[in-house]
Amino acid sequence: MSSVLDQRPAPPAARTRPEVPRRRTRLLALPEARWALAALLLFLTALPLYLLGAPWWLWGPLFAATYITGGWEPGWEGLKTLKGKTLDVDLLMIVAALGAAAIGQVLDGALLIVIFATSGALEAVATARTADSVRGLLDLAPTTATRLLPDGTEETVDAAALAVGDTILVRPGERVGADGQVLDGASDVDQATITGEPLPVAKQAGDEVFAGTVNGTGSLRVRVEQDPADSVIARIVGMVEEASETKAPTQLFVEKVEQRYSVGMVIATLAVFAVPLAFGDGLQQALLRAMTFMIVASPCAVVLSTMPPLLSAIANAGRRGVLAKSAVVMERLGQIDTVALDKTGTLTEGTPRVTDIRPLQGSALDEDGLLRLAAAAEHPSEHPLARAIVDAAREHGLPLPEATDFSSTPGQGVTATVDGHTLQVGSPTRLLAATGHEALLKMVAELEDAGRTAVTVLMDGSAVGVLGLADRLRPDARATVAALTELTSRTPVLLTGDNERAARRLAGEVGITDVRAGLLPQDKVAAVQDWEAQGRRVLLVGDGVNDAPALAAAHSGIAMGKAGSDLALESADAVIVRDELATIPAIVQLSRTARRLVIQNLVIAGAFITVLVAWDLIGTLPLPLGVAGHEGSTVIVGLNGLRLLREAAWPRIARNAS
């Protein structure tokens, strides 16, 4: 349905899709980040002194400070986990770093400390920013509302103080203060934050409205039907938080192995030290053997087996405009077997475009003439459909005459005088009711059956034509759906808050057969949770606030970056910065390649550790040779993982689709 709202510019909030206000925790506001930065600076200061052969008293205190600043916090947390009879891998790394320092490998130990401190800081920043974004979502709901008293007077109250049964007044451009039902008035309401629909929805008496949605130019009297704490927007916050807390722990596969490996390594190190000592070996010799064992058996190479491939994949994807937030994200993307796609802003561009220009036969207007007059009448308006019509006229190079006597009626359309003619542009239902023009009604039906939004044009009371508008499909949508189908052996599913007819039309264009339309945020979450309960690993792709709970609940979530709300960007595991859909199957394929390299590296690292440990236990492994073998395995697995930095490593899927 088309209606153009007012000759005055609409408030900024009504012109664009509402987004979550930006709240960003400053990096250095987090203690983890401050300690990691201090450790890094101390290490970088000590490193050249050490490598240039400066006296130990110059670089020694700096390395010691590196150990303290970067290691005390994970070390302390690791000690606390011991109370629960759990050996934290970070604590083991601290012990290994101290062991390396004890036998003279100060540089290796300091580097290990810096790596783990930096990793912990990045994780803390990601967690804090997600929490900020969830809290910021509450800012979508207004803090105050205008309540109407029984005597007809008004009072401004806190929105949280509204009660079921209260009547509130929502003026043009304001956000609705509570979930409720319209008692009186007519307007268009932008409710993209809740349903994801790209166009404002006409509201009149009896219709439902949601807290936080943006009113157009008409005034509405609304009866509160839900307590503010139970509003849809508040439930979205709760769903995001709950999904984030209950989502399966995000651990790299190697970390799960390390938890068991760590316990075995500690026990083995103690045995390597105690057993020879019990049989008369010297203390220094037993300690040296034990420290050598700890160095060659430490999981450094195992850790690096995982990180270089995943980090290289992250860097390669970043060059193509895909930001994966962590190595865990990159690993998990390759595990997905089901894909769910949002419609508006994901498969489509999220902006209506004129697709059809149909002058009525015998009206004396051609396509350009019809578009020119309609655009001139719509020019004073800020409605999305009006802007689309004006943009289409400009693309056709049509000069627009001045419109006078402009007026608009919410839910119906606009009236203006153009070139001495009275033009009416707007809703077919309202404008054609009086004319009953069969030919034009047939055009409207054809356009609506094809999933278009029809806008009729009347000149001096007579129908002269109809315009069709639709949200434009992204050019790579069909190829992306086909590639995802091939990767997962399942056709993606369309989850959208838009209407059934528009959703099925678009799904048919891209090859999707499973369509679930008219969904609210909780419905999308329920669909994802149902698949997850069946053992599927779901990748959800979306862009709006209404997608955020499902993005958080899914095994993996990808947000479209350009039009994506802050909450969607923070809830998602990865962000497509350039909105190129073809990068979705490419990043999944890249993740699977990275996982294969991780397995290769684990085999290499395991082989080195096995040989070196056997040598140390059966014979006498010289410490320098043990360190060389340990570091050599680290270099090999690192270089193997860096292969994904190459240009050719980016999957052909994206290149072919583009």
XYZ file of C-alpha atoms in Angstrom:
658
model
C 0.000 0.000 0.000
C 1.332 3.452 -0.823
C 0.722 6.676 1.002
C 2.750 9.837 1.087
C 2.707 11.590 4.342
C 3.377 15.286 4.487
C 4.800 18.215 2.565
C 7.044 19.000 5.511
C 10.230 16.942 5.865
C 9.698 14.089 8.278
C 11.841 13.961 11.414
C 15.179 12.216 10.811
C 14.093 9.160 12.782
C 11.198 8.619 10.398
C 13.310 8.818 7.254
C 15.717 6.015 7.886
C 15.574 2.596 9.379
C 16.004 3.067 13.131
C 19.213 1.713 14.533
C 20.558 1.021 17.973
C 22.474 4.056 19.241
C 26.185 3.401 19.267
C 27.690 2.622 22.635
C 31.286 1.542 22.603
C 33.344 0.463 25.554
C 36.689 2.183 25.149
C 39.515 -0.281 24.639
C 41.675 0.933 27.503
C 38.689 1.046 29.872
C 39.091 -2.719 30.255
C 41.789 -3.928 32.678
C 42.608 -6.909 30.439
C 43.425 -4.520 27.586
C 45.584 -2.290 29.791
C 47.634 -5.203 31.145
C 48.058 -6.706 27.658
C 49.205 -3.359 26.241
C 51.692 -2.912 29.073
C 53.092 -6.417 28.503
C 53.418 -5.789 24.761
C 55.227 -2.460 25.212
C 57.627 -3.941 27.766
C 58.342 -6.903 25.470
C 58.984 -4.669 22.467
C 61.338 -2.539 24.558
C 63.292 -5.540 25.842
C 63.467 -7.429 22.538
C 66.038 -5.261 20.680
C 68.214 -5.064 23.786
C 68.201 -8.844 24.097
C 68.891 -9.463 20.417
C 71.741 -6.905 20.304
C 73.524 -8.558 23.228
C 73.020 -5.781 25.784
C 73.852 -6.549 29.456
C 71.262 -8.722 31.172
C 70.481 -6.038 33.726
C 69.041 -3.908 30.893
C 66.666 -6.450 29.370
C 66.166 -8.770 32.367
C 63.955 -6.425 34.434
C 61.919 -5.567 31.324
C 61.241 -9.224 30.554
C 60.407 -9.805 34.222
C 57.908 -6.957 34.080
C 56.458 -8.525 30.899
C 55.895 -11.792 32.753
C 54.188 -9.977 35.624
C 51.945 -7.581 33.683
C 50.858 -10.119 31.095
C 50.747 -13.221 33.232
C 49.469 -12.340 36.659
C 45.776 -12.140 35.709
C 45.483 -15.404 33.695
C 47.738 -17.048 36.271
C 45.505 -15.935 39.131
C 42.352 -17.019 37.302
C 44.010 -20.354 36.564
C 44.836 -20.860 40.213
C 41.226 -20.159 41.131
C 40.035 -22.795 38.655
C 42.205 -25.329 40.436
C 39.799 -25.094 43.369
C 37.209 -26.639 41.077
C 39.714 -29.361 40.167
C 40.071 -27.966 36.644
C 43.410 -27.244 35.029
C 43.134 -24.153 32.866
C 45.273 -24.229 29.726
C 46.291 -20.602 30.274
C 47.752 -21.550 33.640
C 49.718 -24.297 31.949
C 51.082 -21.766 29.476
C 52.156 -19.522 32.340
C 53.934 -22.457 33.963
C 55.567 -23.359 30.652
C 56.692 -19.738 30.213
C 58.196 -19.706 33.697
C 59.815 -23.075 33.011
C 61.350 -21.701 29.818
C 62.733 -18.746 31.752
C 64.121 -21.079 34.440
C 66.317 -22.849 31.896
C 67.374 -19.687 30.096
C 64.712 -19.424 27.367
C 63.503 -16.032 28.596
C 62.510 -14.696 25.181
C 60.325 -17.711 24.351
C 58.511 -17.463 27.641
C 57.923 -13.719 27.328
C 56.530 -14.118 23.813
C 54.145 -16.797 25.042
C 52.949 -14.461 27.813
C 52.290 -11.615 25.370
C 50.329 -13.868 22.999
C 48.007 -15.124 25.718
C 47.536 -11.666 27.291
C 46.587 -10.172 23.926
C 44.147 -12.986 23.199
C 42.431 -12.469 26.556
C 42.151 -8.726 25.950
C 40.508 -9.183 22.561
C 37.981 -11.596 24.029
C 37.142 -9.111 26.815
C 36.629 -6.292 24.306
C 34.302 -8.409 22.161
C 32.238 -9.403 25.202
C 31.982 -5.828 26.477
C 30.895 -4.425 23.130
C 28.192 -7.033 22.715
C 26.855 -6.139 26.167
C 26.922 -2.437 25.238
C 24.915 -3.116 22.117
C 22.278 -5.118 23.975
C 21.880 -2.333 26.528
C 21.737 0.217 23.716
C 18.737 -1.551 22.203
C 16.653 -0.289 25.092
C 17.248 3.244 23.787
C 14.972 2.432 20.857
C 12.041 2.685 23.239
C 11.305 6.284 24.309
C 11.952 7.230 27.912
C 8.789 9.316 28.144
C 5.262 9.176 26.759
C 2.266 11.505 26.611
C -0.550 10.006 28.669
C -4.141 11.214 28.182
C -6.137 11.675 31.376
C -9.901 11.037 31.651
C -10.618 14.788 31.630
C -8.842 15.153 28.287
C -5.678 16.781 29.622
C -2.187 15.491 28.864
C 0.738 14.616 31.092
C 4.281 13.541 30.299
C 5.272 10.391 32.195
C 8.091 7.888 32.183
C 7.345 5.217 29.599
C 8.209 2.589 32.206
C 5.374 3.922 34.402
C 2.670 3.212 31.822
C 0.100 0.596 32.782
C -2.182 -1.629 30.753
C -5.315 0.345 29.893
C -3.622 3.760 29.748
C -4.192 5.872 26.646
C -1.201 7.621 25.113
C -0.874 10.216 22.375
C 1.792 9.592 19.731
C 2.538 12.739 17.740
C 4.114 12.833 14.256
C 7.752 11.723 14.228
C 7.655 10.315 17.770
C 8.417 6.752 18.785
C 5.506 4.730 20.112
C 5.798 4.503 23.900
C 4.300 1.051 24.458
C 2.803 -1.964 22.707
C -0.865 -1.256 22.172
C -3.891 -0.830 19.937
C -4.783 2.289 17.958
C -8.004 3.858 19.235
C -8.135 6.853 16.942
C -6.149 8.501 14.153
C -4.358 7.340 11.034
C -0.676 7.328 10.190
C 2.119 5.294 8.645
C 4.442 3.632 11.173
C 7.978 2.484 10.434
C 8.224 -0.831 12.282
C 11.320 -2.217 10.550
C 12.993 -2.745 13.911
C 10.340 -5.306 14.836
C 9.194 -6.967 11.603
C 11.939 -6.052 9.139
C 9.382 -4.755 6.613
C 11.074 -2.203 4.329
C 8.103 0.182 4.070
C 6.051 2.010 6.721
C 2.746 0.314 7.520
C -0.553 2.203 7.472
C -2.183 2.213 10.920
C -5.715 3.158 11.863
C -8.207 2.372 14.620
C -7.994 -1.272 15.687
C -4.443 -1.874 14.445
C -1.572 -3.027 16.657
C 1.539 -0.890 17.213
C 4.830 -1.696 18.940
C 6.982 0.242 21.377
C 10.015 1.850 19.748
C 8.543 2.004 16.234
C 8.484 5.420 14.542
C 5.231 7.228 13.829
C 4.745 9.100 10.547
C 2.930 12.423 10.215
C -0.454 11.467 11.584
C -1.318 11.571 15.294
C -2.395 8.354 17.006
C -4.241 7.653 20.226
C -3.091 4.274 21.499
C -4.400 2.113 24.338
C -1.552 0.349 26.163
C -1.977 -3.430 25.891
C 1.341 -4.624 27.343
C 3.335 -3.646 30.381
C 6.492 -1.806 29.174
C 8.627 -4.538 30.732
C 6.863 -7.075 28.467
C 6.985 -5.080 25.230
C 8.294 -6.668 22.061
C 11.440 -4.527 22.155
C 12.109 -5.564 25.776
C 11.605 -9.203 24.838
C 14.145 -8.813 22.024
C 16.700 -7.665 24.610
C 15.897 -10.653 26.793
C 16.138 -13.082 23.888
C 19.540 -11.767 22.809
C 20.909 -11.982 26.335
C 19.452 -15.456 26.910
C 20.734 -16.756 23.580
C 24.200 -15.384 24.272
C 24.306 -17.027 27.691
C 22.910 -20.416 26.685
C 24.760 -20.777 23.386
C 27.148 -23.718 23.483
C 30.609 -22.712 24.769
C 32.671 -21.427 21.871
C 35.922 -23.341 22.063
C 38.388 -24.265 19.422
C 38.702 -28.001 18.937
C 42.341 -27.842 19.995
C 41.377 -26.194 23.295
C 39.166 -29.139 24.149
C 42.095 -31.473 23.472
C 44.438 -29.265 25.483
C 42.352 -29.508 28.649
C 43.031 -33.232 28.806
C 46.548 -32.916 27.427
C 47.411 -30.323 30.082
C 46.648 -32.628 32.978
C 48.656 -35.453 31.423
C 51.590 -33.139 30.727
C 51.757 -31.872 34.311
C 51.651 -35.404 35.700
C 54.287 -36.564 33.214
C 56.604 -33.614 33.991
C 56.432 -34.344 37.707
C 57.156 -38.005 37.004
C 60.120 -37.158 34.765
C 61.536 -35.084 37.608
C 60.698 -37.347 40.561
C 61.433 -40.824 39.216
C 65.112 -40.245 38.231
C 65.607 -38.305 41.463
C 64.288 -41.270 43.445
C 66.777 -43.544 41.711
C 69.742 -41.394 42.638
C 69.931 -38.903 39.791
C 71.268 -35.461 40.719
C 68.833 -32.618 41.435
C 70.153 -30.373 38.669
C 70.168 -33.173 36.118
C 66.640 -34.261 37.055
C 65.400 -30.674 36.909
C 67.046 -30.094 33.515
C 65.478 -33.267 32.111
C 62.068 -32.290 33.479
C 62.306 -28.751 32.082
C 63.423 -30.117 28.719
C 60.453 -32.468 28.788
C 58.103 -29.587 29.595
C 59.487 -27.546 26.703
C 59.302 -30.297 24.061
C 55.967 -31.625 25.323
C 54.325 -28.222 25.804
C 51.383 -27.632 23.472
C 52.834 -24.484 21.884
C 53.105 -26.166 18.489
C 49.630 -27.619 18.979
C 48.260 -24.150 19.728
C 49.997 -22.729 16.676
C 48.650 -25.610 14.625
C 45.267 -23.996 14.989
C 45.846 -20.264 15.033
C 47.859 -19.560 11.832
C 45.359 -21.246 9.477
C 42.379 -19.619 11.159
C 43.993 -16.194 11.491
C 45.191 -16.370 7.891
C 41.670 -17.233 6.809
C 40.380 -14.267 8.836
C 42.900 -11.951 7.151
C 42.081 -13.282 3.677
C 38.358 -12.858 4.299
C 38.945 -9.366 5.678
C 40.568 -8.318 2.412
C 37.322 -9.360 0.673
C 35.110 -7.408 3.043
C 34.151 -10.203 5.466
C 35.053 -9.630 9.104
C 35.100 -12.789 11.221
C 35.308 -11.756 14.864
C 37.579 -14.529 16.141
C 39.329 -17.782 15.324
C 36.444 -19.591 17.004
C 34.040 -17.972 14.545
C 36.178 -18.981 11.585
C 36.289 -22.579 12.804
C 32.533 -22.781 13.465
C 31.509 -21.372 10.077
C 32.826 -24.486 8.395
C 30.587 -26.717 10.534
C 27.214 -25.367 9.363
C 24.756 -27.626 7.549
C 21.627 -25.419 7.417
C 21.313 -21.817 6.205
C 18.478 -19.411 7.041
C 18.291 -16.074 5.213
C 16.426 -12.881 6.044
C 14.701 -11.133 3.144
C 14.747 -7.349 3.404
C 18.268 -5.941 3.482
C 19.803 -9.391 3.061
C 18.567 -11.016 -0.142
C 17.271 -7.616 -1.226
C 18.811 -4.167 -1.048
C 16.187 -2.925 1.420
C 15.167 0.060 -0.738
C 12.053 0.170 -2.965
C 12.572 0.808 -6.685
C 10.157 1.517 -9.520
C 9.885 -1.683 -11.544
C 6.801 -1.054 -13.692
C 5.390 2.045 -15.402
C 1.968 1.306 -16.931
C -0.009 4.174 -18.444
C -3.673 3.411 -19.086
C -4.426 2.828 -22.741
C -6.068 5.918 -24.194
C -4.922 8.237 -21.403
C -2.703 10.360 -23.713
C 0.284 9.709 -21.424
C 3.284 7.588 -22.290
C 5.555 5.984 -19.683
C 7.752 9.051 -19.286
C 4.742 11.335 -19.048
C 3.118 9.209 -16.359
C 6.325 8.950 -14.334
C 7.018 12.686 -14.716
C 3.637 13.748 -13.346
C 3.654 11.201 -10.518
C 7.182 12.203 -9.462
C 6.275 15.914 -9.518
C 3.308 15.278 -7.228
C 5.382 13.105 -4.884
C 8.420 15.394 -4.827
C 7.497 17.342 -1.633
C 7.098 14.074 0.311
C 9.619 12.159 2.396
C 7.842 8.802 2.166
C 10.106 5.924 0.928
C 7.801 5.184 -2.004
C 7.707 8.847 -2.957
C 11.520 9.018 -2.944
C 11.651 5.893 -5.123
C 9.319 7.469 -7.706
C 11.304 10.731 -7.739
C 14.583 8.805 -8.074
C 13.174 6.852 -11.016
C 12.210 10.094 -12.793
C 15.706 11.452 -12.280
C 17.237 8.236 -13.630
C 15.092 8.695 -16.749
C 16.361 12.280 -17.043
C 12.878 13.782 -16.668
C 12.570 17.426 -15.535
C 10.017 17.803 -12.748
C 7.541 20.686 -12.849
C 6.658 22.448 -9.630
C 3.822 21.022 -7.554
C 1.443 23.347 -5.719
C -1.460 22.874 -3.312
C 0.234 19.755 -1.956
C -1.622 17.739 0.676
C -1.441 14.201 1.964
C -3.585 11.748 3.856
C -1.884 8.951 5.824
C -2.772 5.566 4.402
C -4.278 7.053 1.235
C -1.862 9.203 -0.763
C -1.082 12.720 -1.937
C -2.869 15.383 -3.911
C -1.110 18.202 -5.795
C -1.562 20.550 -8.712
C 0.953 19.934 -11.529
C 0.885 21.727 -14.911
C -2.633 22.922 -14.149
C -3.932 19.402 -13.471
C -5.007 17.915 -10.156
C -2.892 14.808 -9.507
C -3.730 12.114 -6.962
C -1.076 9.482 -6.281
C -1.372 6.716 -3.733
C -3.241 3.647 -2.553
C -5.215 1.742 -5.205
C -7.758 0.642 -2.606
C -8.627 4.184 -1.628
C -8.198 6.067 -4.920
C -9.909 3.564 -7.219
C -12.891 2.950 -4.950
C -14.675 5.908 -6.475
C -13.666 5.342 -10.103
C -14.125 1.579 -10.398
C -11.961 1.554 -13.520
C -11.769 -2.121 -14.498
C -8.676 -1.897 -16.709
C -6.678 -0.172 -14.000
C -7.935 -2.575 -11.343
C -6.688 -5.422 -13.524
C -3.239 -3.779 -13.763
C -3.138 -3.379 -9.998
C -4.082 -7.024 -9.467
C -1.364 -8.183 -11.860
C 1.290 -6.120 -10.118
C 0.234 -7.226 -6.642
C 0.120 -10.862 -7.713
C 3.721 -10.427 -8.855
C 4.646 -9.148 -5.397
C 4.823 -5.464 -6.366
C 3.463 -2.505 -4.415
C 0.996 -0.724 -6.692
C 0.707 3.072 -6.766
C -2.164 4.507 -8.809
C -2.188 7.885 -10.538
C -5.352 9.915 -11.137
C -5.439 13.153 -13.142
C -8.414 15.472 -12.724
C -10.330 12.596 -11.151
C -9.690 10.092 -13.967
C -7.327 7.125 -13.735
C -4.303 7.501 -16.031
C -1.958 4.735 -14.952
C -0.266 2.701 -12.266
C 3.321 2.327 -11.043
C 4.775 -0.879 -9.604
C 7.468 -0.766 -6.944
C 9.470 -3.534 -5.292
C 12.524 -4.056 -3.173
C 15.307 -4.921 -5.614
C 16.947 -8.330 -5.382
C 20.698 -8.298 -4.914
C 22.419 -9.285 -8.163
C 24.280 -12.235 -6.643
C 21.357 -13.626 -4.613
C 20.465 -16.537 -6.912
C 24.092 -17.663 -7.311
C 24.596 -17.447 -3.545
C 21.551 -19.608 -2.807
C 22.745 -22.200 -5.332
C 26.266 -22.240 -3.856
C 24.953 -22.612 -0.287
C 22.691 -25.444 -1.422
C 25.692 -27.245 -2.892
C 27.820 -26.698 0.227
C 25.231 -27.869 2.761
C 23.195 -30.288 0.623
C 20.120 -28.351 1.779
C 18.330 -25.442 0.128
C 18.432 -22.348 2.385
C 15.279 -21.298 4.223
C 13.760 -17.811 4.032
C 12.837 -16.318 7.422
C 11.189 -12.903 7.147
C 8.818 -10.553 8.892
C 7.521 -9.385 5.512
C 4.192 -10.521 4.075
C 3.681 -13.985 2.613
C 3.066 -12.927 -0.980
C 6.183 -10.752 -1.290
C 8.292 -13.393 0.453
C 7.175 -16.237 -1.828
C 7.667 -14.154 -4.967
C 11.253 -13.364 -4.022
C 11.933 -16.934 -2.871
C 10.820 -18.216 -6.248
C 13.259 -15.873 -7.992
C 16.269 -17.194 -6.064
C 15.316 -20.867 -5.860
C 14.152 -21.123 -2.230
C 11.200 -23.399 -1.532
C 10.905 -23.250 2.277
C 9.421 -19.827 3.124
C 8.380 -18.670 6.592
C 6.856 -15.188 6.449
C 5.245 -12.757 8.872
C 7.670 -13.710 11.647
C 8.389 -11.649 14.747
C 11.845 -11.892 16.369
C 10.756 -14.625 18.778
C 9.440 -16.684 15.846
C 12.834 -16.567 14.133
C 14.533 -17.655 17.354
C 12.051 -20.525 17.737
C 12.801 -21.730 14.206
C 16.557 -21.650 14.840
C 16.215 -23.421 18.184
C 14.012 -26.101 16.622
C 16.678 -26.862 14.008
C 19.425 -26.818 16.630
C 17.408 -29.294 18.731
C 17.369 -31.622 15.719
C 21.165 -31.583 15.719
C 21.585 -29.127 12.869
C 24.190 -26.381 12.869
C 22.445 -23.292 11.593
C 23.954 -20.286 9.845
C 21.605 -17.301 10.010
C 22.159 -14.261 7.784
C 20.334 -11.019 8.628
C 20.711 -7.304 9.096
C 18.111 -5.789 11.418
C 17.361 -5.469 15.107
C 14.615 -8.045 14.596
C 17.271 -10.527 13.417
C 19.591 -10.028 16.398
C 18.086 -12.658 18.753
C 18.230 -15.320 16.038
C 21.786 -14.273 15.098
C 22.797 -14.783 18.719
C 20.952 -18.105 19.035
C 22.256 -19.673 15.824
C 25.384 -21.811 15.646
C 26.839 -19.047 13.461
C 25.450 -15.641 12.500
C 26.452 -13.296 9.683
C 25.221 -9.687 9.471
C 25.030 -7.483 6.398
C 27.249 -4.522 7.218
C 25.987 -1.512 5.272
C 22.370 -1.474 6.419
C 22.813 -3.629 9.516
C 21.760 -2.277 12.894
C 24.379 -2.034 15.630
C 22.717 -4.832 17.574
C 22.764 -7.159 14.566
C 26.421 -6.341 13.886
C 27.387 -7.085 17.483
C 25.203 -10.188 17.852
C 26.566 -11.732 14.659
C 29.767 -13.753 14.517
C 30.828 -12.222 11.205
C 29.975 -9.104 9.205
C 29.820 -8.683 5.420
C 31.075 -5.123 5.089
C 30.333 -4.642 1.379
C 26.992 -6.490 1.376
C 28.232 -8.968 -1.250
C 26.177 -12.122 -0.778
C 28.634 -14.240 -2.773
C 31.105 -13.971 0.080
C 28.838 -16.096 2.327
C 29.474 -19.458 0.619
C 33.074 -18.371 0.059
C 33.720 -17.775 3.776
C 32.114 -21.132 4.622
C 34.366 -22.879 2.110
C 37.408 -20.960 3.386
C 36.600 -22.070 6.933
C 36.465 -25.698 5.830
C 39.839 -25.333 4.124
C 41.271 -23.823 7.306
C 39.925 -26.746 9.334
C 41.682 -29.193 7.016
C 44.962 -27.343 7.507
C 44.438 -27.422 11.266
C 44.164 -31.212 11.149
C 47.322 -31.406 9.032
C 49.155 -29.216 11.527
C 47.993 -31.255 14.499
C 49.403 -34.374 12.870
C 52.744 -32.629 12.234
C 52.914 -31.179 15.751
C 51.943 -34.499 17.312
C 54.663 -36.309 15.370
C 57.343 -33.860 16.522
C 56.218 -34.000 20.135
C 56.146 -37.801 20.102
C 59.690 -38.088 18.706
C 61.173 -35.458 21.014
C 59.466 -36.796 24.133
C 60.540 -40.367 23.354
C 64.117 -39.165 22.819
C 64.115 -37.306 26.150
C 62.678 -40.266 28.071
C 64.640 -43.069 26.417
C 67.938 -41.300 25.882
C 69.383 -37.914 26.710
C 67.962 -35.120 24.585
C 70.271 -32.084 24.616
C 68.322 -29.003 25.624
C 69.386 -26.915 22.562
C 68.324 -29.739 20.255
C 65.025 -30.095 22.104
C 64.375 -26.355 21.809
C 65.348 -26.449 18.106
C 63.005 -29.360 17.448
C 60.198 -27.707 19.384
C 60.646 -24.366 17.642
C 61.134 -26.110 14.292
C 57.770 -27.809 14.563
C 56.249 -24.460 15.474
C 57.743 -22.836 12.374
C 56.559 -25.648 10.091
C 52.964 -25.606 11.272
C 52.972 -21.820 11.233
C 54.147 -21.639 7.624
C 51.654 -24.313 6.618
C 48.842 -22.262 8.119
C 50.003 -19.067 6.433
C 49.225 -20.620 3.057
C 45.703 -19.249 3.421
C 47.053 -15.710 3.142
C 47.661 -16.250 -0.561
C 45.381 -14.593 -3.092
C 44.589 -17.966 -4.631
C 43.306 -19.294 -1.276
C 40.063 -17.301 -1.590
C 37.474 -19.820 -2.824
C 36.449 -19.768 -6.460
C 32.796 -19.694 -5.359
C 32.952 -15.945 -4.774
C 34.992 -15.263 -7.901
C 32.542 -17.184 -10.063
C 29.490 -15.530 -8.498
C 30.932 -12.059 -8.973
